[in-house]
Amino acid sequence: MITGIRPSEREGWPSLGCLTLHDAAVIDHGSLVKLKEKQLEEAVESLGQVPHRSCHALALSVSGDRHHEGMTNPNLTTGSVWRLHQGDREIARLTVTGADMPWTYAEVDTRPGFEEFRPLFAEQERAVADEDWERADACYTRIRSALTMMFPDGSPVAEFMLHIHDDGTAGWRWHDEPFDTANQ
């Protein structure tokens, strides 16, 4: 058992090695990334090899999520445009530049209304850089409660974790069903 991570309170959550998807939903993203990177580094080092940064994506892959199956998902095609809304107003377009599962990356084209949220995304970025996961989680909650992400086909994304960076790029993870109904 890993300190600070609760065992799943629900059955049927896909496994993340020693963690479950429920654990990943309960703990913040930054802690999960650090935890999985550390586990991968220790496993590779135990084999007498030097960990390589590109291997870290393997530790973060989530089995059982439909959006991670195969690489033919049209939502992940370079050039696909996802949209960010506040209510009915589109405040940003995210043009996909690549994916390193489970993350999708994009260039951000901001629209009127985005400036109101720029400080929140900047605070989130600082919190992650400072490894202040409580503050990062609070930013995530504020982003999710105020904004809706839309798939390229215009349908809403049920669950997402979005980071928009000061350099005009973004990275996000997503799930096509709400976490509270995905496993019922």
Tab-separated table of C-alpha atoms in Angstrom:
chain	number	residue	atom	x	y	z
A	1	MET	CA	0.000	0.000	0.000
A	2	ILE	CA	1.245	3.455	-0.843
A	3	THR	CA	1.015	6.051	1.922
A	4	GLY	CA	-1.615	8.706	1.403
A	5	ILE	CA	-3.634	6.794	-1.185
A	6	ARG	CA	-6.924	5.231	-0.153
A	7	PRO	CA	-7.933	1.849	-1.499
A	8	SER	CA	-10.819	2.038	-3.940
A	9	GLU	CA	-14.210	2.392	-2.318
A	10	ARG	CA	-15.846	1.175	-5.528
A	11	GLU	CA	-15.474	-2.034	-7.406
A	12	GLY	CA	-14.854	-2.130	-11.100
A	13	TRP	CA	-12.421	0.783	-11.383
A	14	PRO	CA	-9.692	0.064	-13.952
A	15	SER	CA	-6.312	-0.661	-12.397
A	16	LEU	CA	-3.268	1.591	-12.542
A	17	GLY	CA	-0.870	-1.035	-11.300
A	18	CYS	CA	-1.141	-0.782	-7.520
A	19	LEU	CA	-3.582	2.130	-7.841
A	20	THR	CA	-7.129	2.123	-9.147
A	21	LEU	CA	-8.719	4.751	-11.371
A	22	HIS	CA	-10.758	5.751	-8.330
A	23	ASP	CA	-7.512	6.460	-6.477
A	24	ALA	CA	-6.398	8.577	-9.421
A	25	ALA	CA	-9.649	10.520	-9.246
A	26	VAL	CA	-9.278	11.013	-5.491
A	27	ILE	CA	-5.672	12.186	-5.537
A	28	ASP	CA	-4.574	15.110	-7.634
A	29	HIS	CA	-2.880	14.739	-11.003
A	30	GLY	CA	0.500	16.049	-9.931
A	31	SER	CA	0.794	13.550	-7.101
A	32	LEU	CA	-0.215	10.726	-9.424
A	33	VAL	CA	2.352	11.751	-12.026
A	34	LYS	CA	5.122	11.986	-9.431
A	35	LEU	CA	4.091	8.705	-7.867
A	36	LYS	CA	3.952	6.784	-11.153
A	37	GLU	CA	7.211	8.342	-12.408
A	38	LYS	CA	8.927	7.340	-9.158
A	39	GLN	CA	7.584	3.777	-9.399
A	40	LEU	CA	8.728	3.479	-13.013
A	41	GLU	CA	12.189	4.875	-12.215
A	42	GLU	CA	12.599	2.420	-9.324
A	43	ALA	CA	11.504	-0.512	-11.507
A	44	VAL	CA	13.896	0.425	-14.320
A	45	GLU	CA	16.759	1.084	-11.888
A	46	SER	CA	16.166	-2.321	-10.269
A	47	LEU	CA	16.947	-3.812	-13.675
A	48	GLY	CA	20.268	-1.957	-13.668
A	49	GLN	CA	19.225	0.542	-16.333
A	50	VAL	CA	19.021	4.306	-16.298
A	51	PRO	CA	15.426	5.586	-16.487
A	52	HIS	CA	14.576	7.475	-19.663
A	53	ARG	CA	12.059	10.318	-19.595
A	54	SER	CA	10.081	8.948	-22.550
A	55	CYS	CA	9.296	5.810	-20.553
A	56	HIS	CA	7.185	7.785	-18.096
A	57	ALA	CA	4.180	7.765	-20.422
A	58	LEU	CA	4.016	4.004	-19.921
A	59	ALA	CA	3.487	4.444	-16.222
A	60	LEU	CA	0.633	6.841	-16.803
A	61	SER	CA	-1.375	4.824	-19.303
A	62	VAL	CA	-4.784	3.861	-18.011
A	63	SER	CA	-6.177	0.495	-19.011
A	64	GLY	CA	-9.920	0.267	-19.391
A	65	ASP	CA	-10.613	3.834	-20.543
A	66	ARG	CA	-12.295	3.792	-23.934
A	67	HIS	CA	-10.573	6.959	-25.102
A	68	HIS	CA	-7.184	5.262	-24.662
A	69	GLU	CA	-7.982	2.271	-26.845
A	70	GLY	CA	-6.111	2.429	-30.132
A	71	MET	CA	-4.695	5.523	-31.689
A	72	THR	CA	-7.371	5.983	-34.361
A	73	ASN	CA	-9.548	8.259	-32.264
A	74	PRO	CA	-10.530	11.167	-34.571
A	75	ASN	CA	-10.604	13.529	-31.565
A	76	LEU	CA	-6.822	13.094	-31.272
A	77	THR	CA	-5.973	13.763	-34.912
A	78	THR	CA	-3.495	16.609	-35.365
A	79	GLY	CA	-5.487	19.681	-36.333
A	80	SER	CA	-8.698	18.622	-34.562
A	81	VAL	CA	-10.255	21.582	-32.773
A	82	TRP	CA	-11.651	21.206	-29.265
A	83	ARG	CA	-13.469	24.162	-27.736
A	84	LEU	CA	-13.629	25.642	-24.259
A	85	HIS	CA	-16.874	27.300	-23.194
A	86	GLN	CA	-18.128	29.370	-20.327
A	87	GLY	CA	-21.844	28.775	-20.562
A	88	ASP	CA	-22.814	29.322	-24.211
A	89	ARG	CA	-19.770	31.483	-24.958
A	90	GLU	CA	-16.721	29.962	-26.649
A	91	ILE	CA	-13.651	31.369	-24.911
A	92	ALA	CA	-10.866	29.275	-26.485
A	93	ARG	CA	-10.113	26.878	-29.325
A	94	LEU	CA	-7.601	24.107	-28.719
A	95	THR	CA	-6.029	22.809	-31.935
A	96	VAL	CA	-4.492	19.387	-31.353
A	97	THR	CA	-0.742	19.220	-32.014
A	98	GLY	CA	-0.149	15.742	-30.622
A	99	ALA	CA	-0.928	13.177	-27.978
A	100	ASP	CA	1.190	11.189	-25.541
A	101	MET	CA	-1.475	9.119	-23.869
A	102	PRO	CA	-3.132	9.872	-21.633
A	103	TRP	CA	-2.370	13.520	-22.454
A	104	THR	CA	-3.509	15.494	-25.488
A	105	TYR	CA	-1.611	18.666	-26.472
A	106	ALA	CA	-2.729	21.730	-28.403
A	107	GLU	CA	-2.112	25.304	-29.433
A	108	VAL	CA	-4.585	27.668	-27.781
A	109	ASP	CA	-6.464	30.383	-29.667
A	110	THR	CA	-8.156	32.534	-27.036
A	111	ARG	CA	-11.448	34.333	-27.612
A	112	PRO	CA	-13.223	37.125	-25.759
A	113	GLY	CA	-13.961	35.961	-22.228
A	114	PHE	CA	-10.793	33.904	-21.779
A	115	GLU	CA	-8.867	36.699	-20.033
A	116	GLU	CA	-11.099	36.280	-16.996
A	117	PHE	CA	-9.646	32.765	-16.564
A	118	ARG	CA	-6.011	33.412	-17.496
A	119	PRO	CA	-5.010	34.142	-13.862
A	120	LEU	CA	-6.645	30.880	-12.736
A	121	PHE	CA	-4.677	28.831	-15.292
A	122	ALA	CA	-1.490	30.710	-14.314
A	123	GLU	CA	-2.149	29.949	-10.636
A	124	GLN	CA	-2.674	26.283	-11.501
A	125	GLU	CA	0.635	26.204	-13.393
A	126	ARG	CA	2.476	27.801	-10.445
A	127	ALA	CA	0.876	25.359	-8.012
A	128	VAL	CA	2.028	22.379	-10.089
A	129	ALA	CA	5.533	23.850	-10.425
A	130	ASP	CA	5.628	24.368	-6.638
A	131	GLU	CA	4.252	20.843	-6.093
A	132	ASP	CA	1.431	22.414	-4.073
A	133	TRP	CA	-1.129	19.740	-4.952
A	134	GLU	CA	-3.817	21.073	-2.667
A	135	ARG	CA	-3.738	24.437	-4.451
A	136	ALA	CA	-3.550	22.707	-7.863
A	137	ASP	CA	-6.638	20.663	-6.970
A	138	ALA	CA	-8.474	23.803	-5.902
A	139	CYS	CA	-7.663	25.377	-9.289
A	140	TYR	CA	-8.850	22.232	-11.087
A	141	THR	CA	-12.149	22.361	-9.179
A	142	ARG	CA	-12.667	26.029	-10.065
A	143	ILE	CA	-11.865	25.375	-13.751
A	144	ARG	CA	-14.237	22.383	-13.954
A	145	SER	CA	-17.062	24.227	-12.213
A	146	ALA	CA	-16.818	27.280	-14.498
A	147	LEU	CA	-15.901	25.827	-17.902
A	148	THR	CA	-17.068	23.154	-20.329
A	149	MET	CA	-14.779	21.458	-22.830
A	150	MET	CA	-16.283	20.376	-26.159
A	151	PHE	CA	-15.153	17.566	-28.453
A	152	PRO	CA	-14.455	18.487	-32.091
A	153	ASP	CA	-17.969	17.229	-32.963
A	154	GLY	CA	-19.480	19.787	-30.554
A	155	SER	CA	-20.559	17.382	-27.823
A	156	PRO	CA	-19.479	18.124	-24.241
A	157	VAL	CA	-16.555	16.285	-22.630
A	158	ALA	CA	-17.866	14.597	-19.478
A	159	GLU	CA	-14.616	14.773	-17.480
A	160	PHE	CA	-11.406	16.677	-18.183
A	161	MET	CA	-8.278	17.994	-16.517
A	162	LEU	CA	-7.017	20.993	-18.491
A	163	HIS	CA	-3.800	22.968	-18.177
A	164	ILE	CA	-3.410	26.094	-20.314
A	165	HIS	CA	0.125	27.457	-20.208
A	166	ASP	CA	1.409	31.023	-20.524
A	167	ASP	CA	3.138	30.107	-23.812
A	168	GLY	CA	-0.195	29.537	-25.589
A	169	THR	CA	-0.146	25.743	-25.389
A	170	ALA	CA	-2.396	23.361	-23.491
A	171	GLY	CA	-2.398	19.804	-22.236
A	172	TRP	CA	-5.366	17.828	-21.001
A	173	ARG	CA	-6.702	14.436	-20.037
A	174	TRP	CA	-10.315	13.498	-20.618
A	175	HIS	CA	-12.933	10.824	-20.183
A	176	ASP	CA	-16.121	10.470	-22.216
A	177	GLU	CA	-18.341	9.550	-19.254
A	178	PRO	CA	-18.771	11.251	-15.860
A	179	PHE	CA	-16.710	9.444	-13.243
A	180	ASP	CA	-19.729	8.991	-10.973
A	181	THR	CA	-21.641	7.052	-13.693
A	182	ALA	CA	-18.789	5.425	-15.621
A	183	ASN	CA	-18.685	2.396	-13.370
A	184	GLN	CA	-22.314	1.830	-12.446
